[in-house]
Amino acid sequence: MEVGCGRDDPQPKSWNPSQLLSSSSWIQRTSMANSLRTNQVRTVLNCLFTAASQDDETPRWRKPGISWETATSQERADASESTYMPVSPQGGDVLYILARAKRPNIIVEFGTSYGISTIYLAAAVADNGTGHVVSTELNTAKAAAARANLAEARLADYVTILPGDAMTTLNDIPGPIDLVLLDGWKDLCLPLLRSLESRLASGALVVADDINLSSLSGYLEYVRDPANGYVSAAFPVEDGMEISCWTSHGPTDQKGAL
């Protein structure tokens, strides 16, 4: 199986949530005005988008008798190991723009895959000179490939990839969370968002990709209902993005409260 465009698989760094509270220990400032235009980032993104254009969206089941409807999240992730499922180039630019403008301290990404959207977010963090991206990926091969791609793009220092189930791995991320990208399994986007709500900063941005998929209908109904605390609007990129602003009060001391 291809593991993306990275030449080596760098070992994941030890994870200490308390380090996120001191962003200066994570960030090296850069004088580059736009990291997306550097040769190393463009080379990696071009390679990944080329590979993603050959996506075979047919799941490769390792066990007989499994369907998409009956499979667990882990089984779906393993069956989609060779599928990139990327954000579009325009969608990536939107993520970069939002992160540059918001200047988030903590960005949470649900669904790393091969790290395409992660690169856009990390480039914004690098150019802002502050912040960190915490991403999560259920498939271990994809997580390793994403780390390699980020290292080749020279953006690895701005990202932590947590392997495993996001409903568990994100429990220890401290608030306030300033920006969330939901691009994992669509039926889990709403439960995951609700598990993060108690840690969202007031004014936090939440972006969901592929909103034209019917499996996101419940999520869209939720964030578009003002009673749930969001102002939300669709943005027209390929399969569509929903950009929502959390308007409720700042995070509480509870983690993962629904």
PDB file of C-alpha atoms in Angstrom:
ATOM      1  CA  MET A   1       0.000   0.000   0.000  1.00  0.00           C
ATOM      2  CA  GLU A   2       1.174   3.529  -0.733  1.00  0.00           C
ATOM      3  CA  VAL A   3       1.814   5.576   2.351  1.00  0.00           C
ATOM      4  CA  GLY A   4       1.537   9.012   0.795  1.00  0.00           C
ATOM      5  CA  CYS A   5       4.327  11.266  -0.391  1.00  0.00           C
ATOM      6  CA  GLY A   6       6.596  11.308   2.669  1.00  0.00           C
ATOM      7  CA  ARG A   7       9.962   9.588   2.334  1.00  0.00           C
ATOM      8  CA  ASP A   8      10.154   8.363   5.915  1.00  0.00           C
ATOM      9  CA  ASP A   9       7.736   7.641   8.720  1.00  0.00           C
ATOM     10  CA  PRO A  10       8.820   9.871  11.609  1.00  0.00           C
ATOM     11  CA  GLN A  11       8.040   8.497  15.032  1.00  0.00           C
ATOM     12  CA  PRO A  12       5.101  10.190  16.780  1.00  0.00           C
ATOM     13  CA  LYS A  13       6.062  12.586  19.538  1.00  0.00           C
ATOM     14  CA  SER A  14       5.076  11.904  23.131  1.00  0.00           C
ATOM     15  CA  TRP A  15       1.697  13.425  23.904  1.00  0.00           C
ATOM     16  CA  ASN A  16       1.257  15.787  26.837  1.00  0.00           C
ATOM     17  CA  PRO A  17      -2.009  17.783  26.774  1.00  0.00           C
ATOM     18  CA  SER A  18      -0.659  20.368  29.221  1.00  0.00           C
ATOM     19  CA  GLN A  19       1.845  21.487  26.599  1.00  0.00           C
ATOM     20  CA  LEU A  20      -0.986  22.912  24.528  1.00  0.00           C
ATOM     21  CA  LEU A  21      -1.564  25.509  27.213  1.00  0.00           C
ATOM     22  CA  SER A  22       1.828  27.042  26.463  1.00  0.00           C
ATOM     23  CA  SER A  23       1.828  27.590  22.720  1.00  0.00           C
ATOM     24  CA  SER A  24       5.239  29.247  22.784  1.00  0.00           C
ATOM     25  CA  SER A  25       6.817  25.869  23.548  1.00  0.00           C
ATOM     26  CA  TRP A  26       5.308  24.398  20.388  1.00  0.00           C
ATOM     27  CA  ILE A  27       5.791  27.130  17.833  1.00  0.00           C
ATOM     28  CA  GLN A  28       8.746  28.353  15.873  1.00  0.00           C
ATOM     29  CA  ARG A  29       7.912  31.634  14.272  1.00  0.00           C
ATOM     30  CA  THR A  30       8.496  31.993  10.555  1.00  0.00           C
ATOM     31  CA  SER A  31       9.059  35.007   8.364  1.00  0.00           C
ATOM     32  CA  MET A  32       7.367  33.334   5.395  1.00  0.00           C
ATOM     33  CA  ALA A  33       4.234  35.299   4.445  1.00  0.00           C
ATOM     34  CA  ASN A  34       2.448  32.285   2.941  1.00  0.00           C
ATOM     35  CA  SER A  35       3.732  28.793   3.635  1.00  0.00           C
ATOM     36  CA  LEU A  36       1.305  27.336   1.080  1.00  0.00           C
ATOM     37  CA  ARG A  37       3.463  28.838  -1.655  1.00  0.00           C
ATOM     38  CA  THR A  38       6.731  27.259  -0.560  1.00  0.00           C
ATOM     39  CA  ASN A  39       8.179  24.624  -2.871  1.00  0.00           C
ATOM     40  CA  GLN A  40       8.091  21.889  -0.252  1.00  0.00           C
ATOM     41  CA  VAL A  41       4.402  22.417   0.584  1.00  0.00           C
ATOM     42  CA  ARG A  42       3.321  22.751  -3.044  1.00  0.00           C
ATOM     43  CA  THR A  43       5.262  19.607  -3.990  1.00  0.00           C
ATOM     44  CA  VAL A  44       3.617  17.535  -1.270  1.00  0.00           C
ATOM     45  CA  LEU A  45       0.116  18.872  -1.947  1.00  0.00           C
ATOM     46  CA  ASN A  46       0.444  18.333  -5.697  1.00  0.00           C
ATOM     47  CA  CYS A  47       1.613  14.774  -5.093  1.00  0.00           C
ATOM     48  CA  LEU A  48      -1.251  14.054  -2.703  1.00  0.00           C
ATOM     49  CA  PHE A  49      -3.939  15.580  -4.918  1.00  0.00           C
ATOM     50  CA  THR A  50      -2.615  13.585  -7.880  1.00  0.00           C
ATOM     51  CA  ALA A  51      -2.801  10.384  -5.855  1.00  0.00           C
ATOM     52  CA  ALA A  52      -6.259  11.310  -4.536  1.00  0.00           C
ATOM     53  CA  SER A  53      -7.542  11.765  -8.100  1.00  0.00           C
ATOM     54  CA  GLN A  54      -7.164   7.983  -8.474  1.00  0.00           C
ATOM     55  CA  ASP A  55      -9.266   7.235  -5.404  1.00  0.00           C
ATOM     56  CA  ASP A  56     -11.136   3.952  -5.482  1.00  0.00           C
ATOM     57  CA  GLU A  57     -14.054   4.508  -3.147  1.00  0.00           C
ATOM     58  CA  THR A  58     -14.980   0.809  -3.083  1.00  0.00           C
ATOM     59  CA  PRO A  59     -14.285  -0.473   0.452  1.00  0.00           C
ATOM     60  CA  ARG A  60     -11.788  -3.325   0.669  1.00  0.00           C
ATOM     61  CA  TRP A  61     -13.345  -5.494   3.343  1.00  0.00           C
ATOM     62  CA  ARG A  62     -10.938  -7.727   5.200  1.00  0.00           C
ATOM     63  CA  LYS A  63     -13.733  -9.799   6.693  1.00  0.00           C
ATOM     64  CA  PRO A  64     -16.526 -11.451   4.694  1.00  0.00           C
ATOM     65  CA  GLY A  65     -20.122 -10.479   5.175  1.00  0.00           C
ATOM     66  CA  ILE A  66     -19.487  -6.846   6.170  1.00  0.00           C
ATOM     67  CA  SER A  67     -21.333  -3.890   4.666  1.00  0.00           C
ATOM     68  CA  TRP A  68     -20.837  -0.177   5.179  1.00  0.00           C
ATOM     69  CA  GLU A  69     -23.999  -0.062   7.291  1.00  0.00           C
ATOM     70  CA  THR A  70     -22.959  -2.901   9.604  1.00  0.00           C
ATOM     71  CA  ALA A  71     -19.231  -2.118   9.831  1.00  0.00           C
ATOM     72  CA  THR A  72     -17.662  -0.518  12.869  1.00  0.00           C
ATOM     73  CA  SER A  73     -15.717   2.735  12.521  1.00  0.00           C
ATOM     74  CA  GLN A  74     -12.461   0.760  12.712  1.00  0.00           C
ATOM     75  CA  GLU A  75     -13.597  -1.649   9.996  1.00  0.00           C
ATOM     76  CA  ARG A  76     -14.575   1.288   7.770  1.00  0.00           C
ATOM     77  CA  ALA A  77     -11.206   2.928   8.363  1.00  0.00           C
ATOM     78  CA  ASP A  78      -9.308  -0.246   7.536  1.00  0.00           C
ATOM     79  CA  ALA A  79     -11.408  -0.871   4.423  1.00  0.00           C
ATOM     80  CA  SER A  80     -10.672   2.692   3.240  1.00  0.00           C
ATOM     81  CA  GLU A  81      -6.944   2.545   3.946  1.00  0.00           C
ATOM     82  CA  SER A  82      -5.956   3.258   0.348  1.00  0.00           C
ATOM     83  CA  THR A  83      -8.580   5.981  -0.171  1.00  0.00           C
ATOM     84  CA  TYR A  84      -7.473   9.595   0.305  1.00  0.00           C
ATOM     85  CA  MET A  85     -10.907  11.254   0.659  1.00  0.00           C
ATOM     86  CA  PRO A  86      -9.342  14.729   0.469  1.00  0.00           C
ATOM     87  CA  VAL A  87     -10.650  18.211   0.982  1.00  0.00           C
ATOM     88  CA  SER A  88     -10.721  20.040  -2.358  1.00  0.00           C
ATOM     89  CA  PRO A  89      -7.927  22.544  -3.183  1.00  0.00           C
ATOM     90  CA  GLN A  90     -10.425  25.400  -2.863  1.00  0.00           C
ATOM     91  CA  GLY A  91     -11.696  23.930   0.390  1.00  0.00           C
ATOM     92  CA  GLY A  92      -8.111  23.774   1.631  1.00  0.00           C
ATOM     93  CA  ASP A  93      -7.662  27.441   0.807  1.00  0.00           C
ATOM     94  CA  VAL A  94     -10.833  28.226   2.779  1.00  0.00           C
ATOM     95  CA  LEU A  95      -9.397  26.388   5.790  1.00  0.00           C
ATOM     96  CA  TYR A  96      -6.146  28.331   5.489  1.00  0.00           C
ATOM     97  CA  ILE A  97      -8.033  31.635   5.253  1.00  0.00           C
ATOM     98  CA  LEU A  98     -10.213  30.867   8.285  1.00  0.00           C
ATOM     99  CA  ALA A  99      -7.249  29.774  10.387  1.00  0.00           C
ATOM    100  CA  ARG A 100      -5.162  32.804   9.396  1.00  0.00           C
ATOM    101  CA  ALA A 101      -8.015  35.184  10.201  1.00  0.00           C
ATOM    102  CA  LYS A 102      -9.083  33.452  13.439  1.00  0.00           C
ATOM    103  CA  ARG A 103      -5.504  32.954  14.735  1.00  0.00           C
ATOM    104  CA  PRO A 104      -6.601  29.928  16.782  1.00  0.00           C
ATOM    105  CA  ASN A 105      -4.545  28.633  19.654  1.00  0.00           C
ATOM    106  CA  ILE A 106      -5.983  25.119  19.410  1.00  0.00           C
ATOM    107  CA  ILE A 107      -7.347  23.565  16.198  1.00  0.00           C
ATOM    108  CA  VAL A 108      -9.027  20.152  16.374  1.00  0.00           C
ATOM    109  CA  GLU A 109      -9.341  18.076  13.209  1.00  0.00           C
ATOM    110  CA  PHE A 110     -11.525  14.976  13.030  1.00  0.00           C
ATOM    111  CA  GLY A 111     -10.203  12.747  10.240  1.00  0.00           C
ATOM    112  CA  THR A 112      -6.547  13.174   9.218  1.00  0.00           C
ATOM    113  CA  SER A 113      -6.473  10.638   6.374  1.00  0.00           C
ATOM    114  CA  TYR A 114      -3.239  11.354   4.428  1.00  0.00           C
ATOM    115  CA  GLY A 115      -2.941  14.852   5.860  1.00  0.00           C
ATOM    116  CA  ILE A 116      -4.078  17.116   3.015  1.00  0.00           C
ATOM    117  CA  SER A 117      -6.412  19.301   5.077  1.00  0.00           C
ATOM    118  CA  THR A 118      -3.943  19.058   7.952  1.00  0.00           C
ATOM    119  CA  ILE A 119      -1.249  20.662   5.793  1.00  0.00           C
ATOM    120  CA  TYR A 120      -3.491  23.647   5.031  1.00  0.00           C
ATOM    121  CA  LEU A 121      -4.265  24.144   8.722  1.00  0.00           C
ATOM    122  CA  ALA A 122      -0.633  23.683   9.753  1.00  0.00           C
ATOM    123  CA  ALA A 123       0.520  26.199   7.132  1.00  0.00           C
ATOM    124  CA  ALA A 124      -1.836  28.776   8.627  1.00  0.00           C
ATOM    125  CA  VAL A 125      -0.555  28.051  12.133  1.00  0.00           C
ATOM    126  CA  ALA A 126       3.036  28.407  10.941  1.00  0.00           C
ATOM    127  CA  ASP A 127       2.277  31.726   9.275  1.00  0.00           C
ATOM    128  CA  ASN A 128       0.336  33.031  12.277  1.00  0.00           C
ATOM    129  CA  GLY A 129       3.249  32.231  14.555  1.00  0.00           C
ATOM    130  CA  THR A 130       0.920  30.801  17.186  1.00  0.00           C
ATOM    131  CA  GLY A 131      -1.316  27.783  17.710  1.00  0.00           C
ATOM    132  CA  HIS A 132      -1.253  24.024  17.244  1.00  0.00           C
ATOM    133  CA  VAL A 133      -3.279  21.463  15.260  1.00  0.00           C
ATOM    134  CA  VAL A 134      -4.487  18.330  17.032  1.00  0.00           C
ATOM    135  CA  SER A 135      -5.712  15.803  14.498  1.00  0.00           C
ATOM    136  CA  THR A 136      -7.042  12.291  14.927  1.00  0.00           C
ATOM    137  CA  GLU A 137      -6.962   9.249  12.649  1.00  0.00           C
ATOM    138  CA  LEU A 138      -8.361   5.777  13.227  1.00  0.00           C
ATOM    139  CA  ASN A 139      -6.227   3.974  10.623  1.00  0.00           C
ATOM    140  CA  THR A 140      -2.614   3.564  11.771  1.00  0.00           C
ATOM    141  CA  ALA A 141      -1.153   3.379   8.246  1.00  0.00           C
ATOM    142  CA  LYS A 142      -2.816   6.655   7.293  1.00  0.00           C
ATOM    143  CA  ALA A 143      -1.612   8.307  10.496  1.00  0.00           C
ATOM    144  CA  ALA A 144       1.971   7.261   9.710  1.00  0.00           C
ATOM    145  CA  ALA A 145       1.668   8.488   6.125  1.00  0.00           C
ATOM    146  CA  ALA A 146       0.233  11.820   7.244  1.00  0.00           C
ATOM    147  CA  ARG A 147       3.138  12.340   9.647  1.00  0.00           C
ATOM    148  CA  ALA A 148       5.574  11.643   6.830  1.00  0.00           C
ATOM    149  CA  ASN A 149       3.771  14.064   4.508  1.00  0.00           C
ATOM    150  CA  LEU A 150       3.781  16.803   7.144  1.00  0.00           C
ATOM    151  CA  ALA A 151       7.483  16.215   7.772  1.00  0.00           C
ATOM    152  CA  GLU A 152       8.239  16.499   4.058  1.00  0.00           C
ATOM    153  CA  ALA A 153       6.216  19.731   3.921  1.00  0.00           C
ATOM    154  CA  ARG A 154       8.243  20.964   6.946  1.00  0.00           C
ATOM    155  CA  LEU A 155       5.091  21.462   8.980  1.00  0.00           C
ATOM    156  CA  ALA A 156       5.324  18.520  11.399  1.00  0.00           C
ATOM    157  CA  ASP A 157       6.172  20.728  14.374  1.00  0.00           C
ATOM    158  CA  TYR A 158       2.757  22.354  14.214  1.00  0.00           C
ATOM    159  CA  VAL A 159       0.682  19.156  14.367  1.00  0.00           C
ATOM    160  CA  THR A 160      -0.008  16.282  16.753  1.00  0.00           C
ATOM    161  CA  ILE A 161      -1.787  13.285  15.217  1.00  0.00           C
ATOM    162  CA  LEU A 162      -3.606  11.125  17.744  1.00  0.00           C
ATOM    163  CA  PRO A 163      -4.176   7.532  16.545  1.00  0.00           C
ATOM    164  CA  GLY A 164      -7.438   5.891  17.542  1.00  0.00           C
ATOM    165  CA  ASP A 165     -11.106   6.673  18.062  1.00  0.00           C
ATOM    166  CA  ALA A 166     -11.653  10.448  18.157  1.00  0.00           C
ATOM    167  CA  MET A 167     -14.470  10.061  20.667  1.00  0.00           C
ATOM    168  CA  THR A 168     -11.772   8.851  23.073  1.00  0.00           C
ATOM    169  CA  THR A 169      -8.523  10.469  21.944  1.00  0.00           C
ATOM    170  CA  LEU A 170      -9.934  14.009  22.022  1.00  0.00           C
ATOM    171  CA  ASN A 171     -11.275  13.734  25.566  1.00  0.00           C
ATOM    172  CA  ASP A 172      -8.080  15.147  27.073  1.00  0.00           C
ATOM    173  CA  ILE A 173      -7.746  18.168  24.768  1.00  0.00           C
ATOM    174  CA  PRO A 174      -8.072  21.234  27.008  1.00  0.00           C
ATOM    175  CA  GLY A 175     -10.211  24.182  26.058  1.00  0.00           C
ATOM    176  CA  PRO A 176     -10.704  26.694  24.770  1.00  0.00           C
ATOM    177  CA  ILE A 177     -10.809  25.148  21.296  1.00  0.00           C
ATOM    178  CA  ASP A 178     -10.912  27.866  18.655  1.00  0.00           C
ATOM    179  CA  LEU A 179     -11.427  25.990  15.372  1.00  0.00           C
ATOM    180  CA  VAL A 180     -12.781  22.522  14.561  1.00  0.00           C
ATOM    181  CA  LEU A 181     -12.664  20.685  11.230  1.00  0.00           C
ATOM    182  CA  LEU A 182     -15.064  17.748  10.960  1.00  0.00           C
ATOM    183  CA  ASP A 183     -14.014  15.549   8.045  1.00  0.00           C
ATOM    184  CA  GLY A 184     -14.206  12.030   9.450  1.00  0.00           C
ATOM    185  CA  TRP A 185     -17.115   9.596   9.243  1.00  0.00           C
ATOM    186  CA  LYS A 186     -20.157  11.762   8.667  1.00  0.00           C
ATOM    187  CA  ASP A 187     -22.470   9.937  11.051  1.00  0.00           C
ATOM    188  CA  LEU A 188     -20.021  10.730  13.864  1.00  0.00           C
ATOM    189  CA  CYS A 189     -19.652  14.455  13.170  1.00  0.00           C
ATOM    190  CA  LEU A 190     -22.595  15.502  15.338  1.00  0.00           C
ATOM    191  CA  PRO A 191     -21.741  13.296  18.347  1.00  0.00           C
ATOM    192  CA  LEU A 192     -18.146  14.466  18.162  1.00  0.00           C
ATOM    193  CA  LEU A 193     -19.117  18.129  17.937  1.00  0.00           C
ATOM    194  CA  ARG A 194     -21.398  17.785  20.932  1.00  0.00           C
ATOM    195  CA  SER A 195     -18.603  16.120  22.910  1.00  0.00           C
ATOM    196  CA  LEU A 196     -16.418  19.179  22.217  1.00  0.00           C
ATOM    197  CA  GLU A 197     -19.008  21.895  22.871  1.00  0.00           C
ATOM    198  CA  SER A 198     -18.171  22.380  26.530  1.00  0.00           C
ATOM    199  CA  ARG A 199     -14.600  23.219  25.476  1.00  0.00           C
ATOM    200  CA  LEU A 200     -15.372  25.502  22.529  1.00  0.00           C
ATOM    201  CA  ALA A 201     -14.274  29.120  22.868  1.00  0.00           C
ATOM    202  CA  SER A 202     -17.026  31.675  22.390  1.00  0.00           C
ATOM    203  CA  GLY A 203     -16.822  32.549  18.700  1.00  0.00           C
ATOM    204  CA  ALA A 204     -15.136  29.250  17.786  1.00  0.00           C
ATOM    205  CA  LEU A 205     -15.433  28.223  14.147  1.00  0.00           C
ATOM    206  CA  VAL A 206     -16.644  24.747  13.187  1.00  0.00           C
ATOM    207  CA  VAL A 207     -16.219  23.537   9.599  1.00  0.00           C
ATOM    208  CA  ALA A 208     -17.833  20.384   8.206  1.00  0.00           C
ATOM    209  CA  ASP A 209     -16.831  19.088   4.772  1.00  0.00           C
ATOM    210  CA  ASP A 210     -18.925  17.152   2.218  1.00  0.00           C
ATOM    211  CA  ILE A 211     -22.264  18.550   3.361  1.00  0.00           C
ATOM    212  CA  ASN A 212     -23.955  17.331   0.180  1.00  0.00           C
ATOM    213  CA  LEU A 213     -23.838  13.797   1.621  1.00  0.00           C
ATOM    214  CA  SER A 214     -27.154  12.668   3.099  1.00  0.00           C
ATOM    215  CA  SER A 215     -25.376  11.241   6.152  1.00  0.00           C
ATOM    216  CA  LEU A 216     -24.718  14.825   7.333  1.00  0.00           C
ATOM    217  CA  SER A 217     -28.391  15.835   7.316  1.00  0.00           C
ATOM    218  CA  GLY A 218     -28.760  15.461  11.088  1.00  0.00           C
ATOM    219  CA  TYR A 219     -25.611  17.488  11.686  1.00  0.00           C
ATOM    220  CA  LEU A 220     -26.814  20.283   9.408  1.00  0.00           C
ATOM    221  CA  GLU A 221     -30.213  20.375  11.072  1.00  0.00           C
ATOM    222  CA  TYR A 222     -28.475  20.756  14.429  1.00  0.00           C
ATOM    223  CA  VAL A 223     -26.015  23.565  13.613  1.00  0.00           C
ATOM    224  CA  ARG A 224     -28.607  25.468  11.564  1.00  0.00           C
ATOM    225  CA  ASP A 225     -31.030  25.601  14.507  1.00  0.00           C
ATOM    226  CA  PRO A 226     -30.209  28.856  16.394  1.00  0.00           C
ATOM    227  CA  ALA A 227     -31.452  27.266  19.595  1.00  0.00           C
ATOM    228  CA  ASN A 228     -28.325  25.095  19.617  1.00  0.00           C
ATOM    229  CA  GLY A 229     -25.979  28.061  19.819  1.00  0.00           C
ATOM    230  CA  TYR A 230     -24.633  28.393  16.274  1.00  0.00           C
ATOM    231  CA  VAL A 231     -24.804  30.798  13.385  1.00  0.00           C
ATOM    232  CA  SER A 232     -24.234  28.614  10.339  1.00  0.00           C
ATOM    233  CA  ALA A 233     -23.987  28.924   6.562  1.00  0.00           C
ATOM    234  CA  ALA A 234     -23.112  26.693   3.636  1.00  0.00           C
ATOM    235  CA  PHE A 235     -20.062  27.525   1.525  1.00  0.00           C
ATOM    236  CA  PRO A 236     -20.015  26.380  -2.135  1.00  0.00           C
ATOM    237  CA  VAL A 237     -16.872  24.283  -2.633  1.00  0.00           C
ATOM    238  CA  GLU A 238     -17.198  20.956  -4.483  1.00  0.00           C
ATOM    239  CA  ASP A 239     -19.263  18.777  -2.111  1.00  0.00           C
ATOM    240  CA  GLY A 240     -19.887  21.801   0.084  1.00  0.00           C
ATOM    241  CA  MET A 241     -18.696  23.072   3.437  1.00  0.00           C
ATOM    242  CA  GLU A 242     -20.762  24.212   6.395  1.00  0.00           C
ATOM    243  CA  ILE A 243     -19.109  27.005   8.366  1.00  0.00           C
ATOM    244  CA  SER A 244     -20.577  27.553  11.815  1.00  0.00           C
ATOM    245  CA  CYS A 245     -19.782  29.981  14.625  1.00  0.00           C
ATOM    246  CA  TRP A 246     -20.343  28.926  18.232  1.00  0.00           C
ATOM    247  CA  THR A 247     -22.081  31.875  19.869  1.00  0.00           C
ATOM    248  CA  SER A 248     -22.656  30.526  23.359  1.00  0.00           C
ATOM    249  CA  HIS A 249     -20.569  31.362  26.378  1.00  0.00           C
ATOM    250  CA  GLY A 250     -16.967  30.186  26.730  1.00  0.00           C
ATOM    251  CA  PRO A 251     -15.975  26.658  27.760  1.00  0.00           C
ATOM    252  CA  THR A 252     -16.919  25.228  31.112  1.00  0.00           C
ATOM    253  CA  ASP A 253     -14.685  23.167  33.373  1.00  0.00           C
ATOM    254  CA  GLN A 254     -16.358  19.993  32.129  1.00  0.00           C
ATOM    255  CA  LYS A 255     -14.766  17.920  29.386  1.00  0.00           C
ATOM    256  CA  GLY A 256     -16.896  16.167  26.833  1.00  0.00           C
ATOM    257  CA  ALA A 257     -20.222  17.170  28.346  1.00  0.00           C
ATOM    258  CA  LEU A 258     -23.181  16.723  26.031  1.00  0.00           C
TER     259      LEU A 258
END
